[in-house]
CSV table of C-alpha atoms in Angstrom, one decimal:
chain,number,residue,atom,x,y,z
A,7,ASP,CA,70.2,89.7,90.5
A,8,ALA,CA,72.4,89.6,93.7
A,9,GLY,CA,76.0,90.3,93.4
A,10,VAL,CA,78.8,88.7,95.4
A,11,ILE,CA,77.6,88.4,99.0
A,12,GLN,CA,80.1,88.6,101.9
A,13,SER,CA,79.5,88.2,105.6
A,14,PRO,CA,80.0,89.6,108.1
A,15,ARG,CA,80.5,93.2,106.8
A,16,HIS,CA,82.4,94.1,109.9
A,17,GLU,CA,84.1,92.0,112.5
A,18,VAL,CA,85.9,93.0,115.6
A,19,THR,CA,87.7,90.4,117.5
A,20,GLU,CA,90.6,89.9,120.0
A,21,MET,CA,93.9,88.6,119.2
A,22,GLY,CA,94.1,84.8,119.3
A,23,GLN,CA,90.5,84.3,118.3
A,24,GLU,CA,89.3,82.4,115.2
A,25,VAL,CA,87.7,84.4,112.5
A,26,THR,CA,85.7,83.1,109.6
A,27,LEU,CA,84.8,85.1,106.6
A,28,ARG,CA,82.2,83.9,104.2
A,29,CYS,CA,81.5,84.5,100.6
A,30,LYS,CA,78.7,83.5,98.2
A,31,PRO,CA,79.7,84.1,94.6
A,32,ILE,CA,77.4,85.1,91.8
A,33,SER,CA,75.4,82.1,90.6
A,34,GLY,CA,77.0,80.5,87.5
A,35,HIS,CA,80.4,82.0,88.2
A,36,ASN,CA,83.1,79.3,88.4
A,37,SER,CA,86.2,81.2,89.7
A,38,LEU,CA,86.4,82.7,93.1
A,39,PHE,CA,89.1,85.0,94.5
A,40,TRP,CA,90.0,86.2,98.0
A,41,TYR,CA,91.8,89.4,98.4
A,42,ARG,CA,93.1,91.5,101.3
A,43,GLN,CA,93.4,95.3,101.1
A,44,THR,CA,95.4,97.5,103.5
A,45,MET,CA,96.9,101.0,103.2
A,46,MET,CA,100.4,99.7,103.4
A,47,ARG,CA,100.3,96.7,101.0
A,48,GLY,CA,97.3,97.6,98.8
A,49,LEU,CA,95.3,94.9,97.2
A,50,GLU,CA,96.7,91.4,97.6
A,51,LEU,CA,95.5,88.2,96.1
A,52,LEU,CA,95.4,85.5,98.8
A,53,ILE,CA,94.0,82.5,97.0
A,54,TYR,CA,91.7,81.6,94.1
A,55,PHE,CA,89.6,78.7,93.1
A,56,ASN,CA,88.4,77.4,89.8
A,57,ASN,CA,85.4,75.0,89.9
A,58,ASN,CA,85.8,74.7,93.7
A,59,VAL,CA,89.4,73.6,93.4
A,60,PRO,CA,92.2,75.8,94.8
A,61,ILE,CA,94.5,76.9,92.0
A,62,ASP,CA,97.0,79.2,93.6
A,63,ASP,CA,97.3,79.9,97.3
A,64,SER,CA,100.8,81.4,97.1
A,65,GLY,CA,99.3,84.7,98.4
A,66,MET,CA,98.2,83.1,101.7
A,67,PRO,CA,100.5,84.9,104.3
A,68,GLU,CA,100.8,82.1,106.8
A,69,ASP,CA,99.5,78.8,107.9
A,70,ARG,CA,97.1,80.7,110.1
A,71,PHE,CA,95.1,81.4,107.0
A,72,SER,CA,93.1,78.8,105.3
A,73,ALA,CA,90.3,78.8,102.7
A,74,LYS,CA,87.7,76.3,101.4
A,75,MET,CA,85.1,76.1,98.8
A,76,PRO,CA,82.9,73.1,99.5
A,77,ASN,CA,80.5,73.9,96.7
A,78,ALA,CA,80.0,76.3,93.9
A,79,SER,CA,78.0,78.7,96.0
A,80,PHE,CA,80.0,79.1,99.1
A,81,SER,CA,83.6,79.8,100.3
A,82,THR,CA,85.2,80.6,103.6
A,83,LEU,CA,88.4,82.2,104.7
A,84,LYS,CA,89.5,81.4,108.2
A,85,ILE,CA,92.2,82.9,110.3
A,86,GLN,CA,93.2,81.0,113.4
A,87,PRO,CA,94.6,82.4,115.6
A,88,SER,CA,94.1,86.0,114.5
A,89,GLU,CA,96.6,88.7,115.1
A,90,PRO,CA,96.4,92.5,115.0
A,91,ARG,CA,98.4,92.6,111.7
A,92,ASP,CA,95.5,90.7,110.1
A,93,SER,CA,93.4,93.8,110.3
A,94,ALA,CA,92.3,94.7,106.8
A,95,VAL,CA,89.4,94.6,104.4
A,96,TYR,CA,88.9,91.3,102.9
A,97,PHE,CA,87.3,91.0,99.5
A,98,CYS,CA,85.8,88.1,97.6
A,99,ALA,CA,85.4,88.2,93.9
A,100,SER,CA,84.1,85.9,91.2
A,101,THR,CA,84.2,85.5,87.5
A,102,PRO,CA,81.8,83.8,85.1
A,103,ARG,CA,82.5,80.6,83.1
A,104,THR,CA,83.7,81.7,79.8
A,105,SER,CA,86.7,80.9,77.5
A,106,GLY,CA,88.0,84.5,77.5
A,107,TYR,CA,89.4,86.8,80.2
A,108,ASN,CA,86.6,88.5,82.1
A,109,GLU,CA,86.0,91.1,84.7
A,110,GLN,CA,86.0,90.2,88.3
A,111,PHE,CA,82.9,91.0,90.3
A,112,PHE,CA,83.7,92.1,93.8
A,113,GLY,CA,81.8,91.8,97.0
A,114,PRO,CA,81.4,94.7,99.5
A,115,GLY,CA,84.2,93.4,101.6
A,116,THR,CA,84.5,92.4,105.2
A,117,ARG,CA,86.4,94.9,107.5
A,118,LEU,CA,88.3,93.0,110.0
A,119,THR,CA,89.7,94.5,113.1
A,120,VAL,CA,91.8,92.4,115.4
A,121,LEU,CA,92.5,94.0,118.8
B,25,SER,CA,105.1,91.2,93.5
B,26,GLN,CA,103.3,94.3,92.4
B,27,GLN,CA,102.8,94.4,88.6
B,28,GLY,CA,100.9,97.7,88.0
B,29,GLU,CA,101.9,101.0,89.4
B,30,GLU,CA,99.6,104.0,89.0
B,31,ASP,CA,100.6,107.5,88.6
B,32,PRO,CA,99.8,109.9,90.1
B,33,GLN,CA,99.0,108.4,93.6
B,34,ALA,CA,96.5,111.2,94.1
B,35,LEU,CA,94.8,113.7,91.8
B,36,SER,CA,92.5,116.6,92.6
B,37,ILE,CA,90.7,118.4,89.8
B,38,GLN,CA,87.7,120.7,89.3
B,39,GLU,CA,84.4,119.3,88.1
B,40,GLY,CA,84.2,119.4,84.4
B,41,GLU,CA,87.9,119.0,83.8
B,42,ASN,CA,89.5,115.8,82.4
B,43,ALA,CA,91.3,113.4,84.6
B,44,THR,CA,94.2,111.3,83.4
B,45,MET,CA,95.7,108.4,85.3
B,46,ASN,CA,98.6,106.3,84.2
B,47,CYS,CA,99.7,102.7,84.8
B,48,SER,CA,102.9,101.0,84.2
B,49,TYR,CA,103.6,97.3,84.4
B,50,LYS,CA,106.6,95.1,84.2
B,51,THR,CA,105.9,91.8,82.4
B,52,SER,CA,104.1,90.9,79.2
B,53,ILE,CA,100.3,90.8,79.6
B,54,ASN,CA,97.3,89.3,78.0
B,55,ASN,CA,95.0,92.2,78.9
B,56,LEU,CA,94.8,95.2,81.3
B,57,GLN,CA,91.7,96.2,83.1
B,58,TRP,CA,90.7,99.3,85.1
B,59,TYR,CA,88.6,99.2,88.2
B,60,ARG,CA,87.0,101.9,90.4
B,61,GLN,CA,86.6,101.7,94.1
B,62,ASN,CA,84.4,104.1,96.0
B,63,SER,CA,85.2,104.6,99.6
B,64,GLY,CA,84.3,101.7,101.7
B,65,ARG,CA,83.1,99.6,98.8
B,66,GLY,CA,84.3,96.8,96.6
B,67,LEU,CA,86.0,97.4,93.3
B,68,VAL,CA,83.9,97.8,90.2
B,69,HIS,CA,85.1,96.9,86.7
B,70,LEU,CA,85.3,99.8,84.2
B,71,ILE,CA,87.0,98.6,81.1
B,72,LEU,CA,89.2,96.0,79.6
B,73,ILE,CA,91.7,96.4,76.8
B,74,ARG,CA,93.4,93.4,75.2
B,75,SER,CA,97.2,93.4,74.4
B,76,ASN,CA,96.5,93.7,70.7
B,77,GLU,CA,94.4,96.8,71.2
B,78,ARG,CA,95.7,100.4,71.4
B,79,GLU,CA,92.7,102.3,72.4
B,80,LYS,CA,89.2,101.7,73.7
B,81,HIS,CA,86.3,103.9,74.7
B,82,SER,CA,83.4,103.4,77.0
B,83,GLY,CA,81.1,106.5,77.6
B,84,ARG,CA,83.3,109.2,79.2
B,85,LEU,CA,86.2,106.7,79.6
B,86,ARG,CA,89.1,106.3,77.2
B,87,VAL,CA,91.8,103.8,77.8
B,88,THR,CA,95.0,103.5,75.9
B,89,LEU,CA,97.6,100.7,75.9
B,90,ASP,CA,101.2,100.9,74.8
B,91,THR,CA,102.8,97.5,75.1
B,92,SER,CA,106.2,98.7,73.9
B,93,LYS,CA,106.3,101.0,76.9
B,94,LYS,CA,104.4,98.7,79.1
B,95,SER,CA,102.0,101.5,80.1
B,96,SER,CA,98.3,102.3,80.0
B,97,SER,CA,96.3,105.5,80.6
B,98,LEU,CA,92.8,106.0,81.7
B,99,LEU,CA,91.1,109.4,80.7
B,100,ILE,CA,87.9,110.5,82.3
B,101,THR,CA,86.4,113.4,80.4
B,102,ALA,CA,84.0,116.0,81.8
B,103,SER,CA,84.6,114.8,85.3
B,104,ARG,CA,81.7,114.7,87.8
B,105,ALA,CA,81.6,114.7,91.6
B,106,ALA,CA,80.4,111.1,91.4
B,107,ASP,CA,83.8,110.2,89.8
B,108,THR,CA,85.5,110.7,93.1
B,109,ALA,CA,87.0,107.3,93.9
B,110,SER,CA,90.2,105.3,93.7
B,111,TYR,CA,91.2,103.9,90.3
B,112,PHE,CA,93.2,100.7,89.9
B,113,CYS,CA,94.8,99.1,86.9
B,114,ALA,CA,95.1,95.3,86.9
B,115,THR,CA,96.9,93.0,84.6
B,116,THR,CA,96.4,89.5,83.5
B,117,SER,CA,99.5,87.5,82.4
B,118,MET,CA,98.4,83.9,82.4
B,119,LYS,CA,95.4,81.7,82.7
B,120,ILE,CA,95.9,78.7,84.8
B,121,GLN,CA,93.5,75.8,84.7
B,122,GLY,CA,90.8,78.1,83.3
B,123,ALA,CA,91.2,80.9,85.9
B,124,GLN,CA,92.6,84.3,85.3
B,125,LYS,CA,94.8,85.9,88.0
B,126,LEU,CA,94.7,89.7,88.2
B,127,VAL,CA,97.6,91.7,89.7
B,128,PHE,CA,96.5,95.1,90.9
B,129,GLY,CA,98.4,98.3,91.2
B,130,GLN,CA,98.3,100.6,94.3
B,131,GLY,CA,95.7,102.9,92.7
B,132,THR,CA,95.2,106.5,92.0
B,133,ARG,CA,93.0,108.5,94.4
B,134,LEU,CA,90.9,110.9,92.3
B,135,THR,CA,89.0,113.8,93.9
B,136,ILE,CA,86.6,115.9,91.9
B,137,ASN,CA,86.0,119.3,93.5
B,138,PRO,CA,82.6,120.9,92.8
């Protein structure tokens, strides 16, 4: 059974370029989370969705960041235009549809470098 | 704002020894989870303890929770080289529209020396 899938695994781009990160959650999971991890700030929650609807985007740093979840099996995080300070590892995570509080299943991450 | 804070930030021990990591948090919680992150990989869930529980075991892992002190500890017994990783605590305070929100600490970097 495949886990959370993220692509690309590595992305190197130049400042000002648009970057799109992709995530496929585990089938049957109904909540999806985007995180950013850096040495300075640790692991930060950017936005999360429940049943494809954005619930809380208060962690999105700027208007340059946007996220969509057009269906239950796909989500994107877009940065436009990208800046060097956006360099980080971006993780996607999902949780299953239950009534209780459950573990989050993380993808392998996308390492983004903005030159 | 950061909820959990791990202590110590880094820990280095010999294989076979026990490793203890601590986590403190600021607000009331519904549950607390511990995750492991190997270098260059995503986080992996280890164990969850609910606010009404005081201790939980899973294999070589033992987690305690003291809600009066707003703290938790993770004990790894008989450590192995493969336990080398960063360990994070994460707290859940609320559930909004069916989704839980986790707030992670900064993590403890554990190194097991052979």
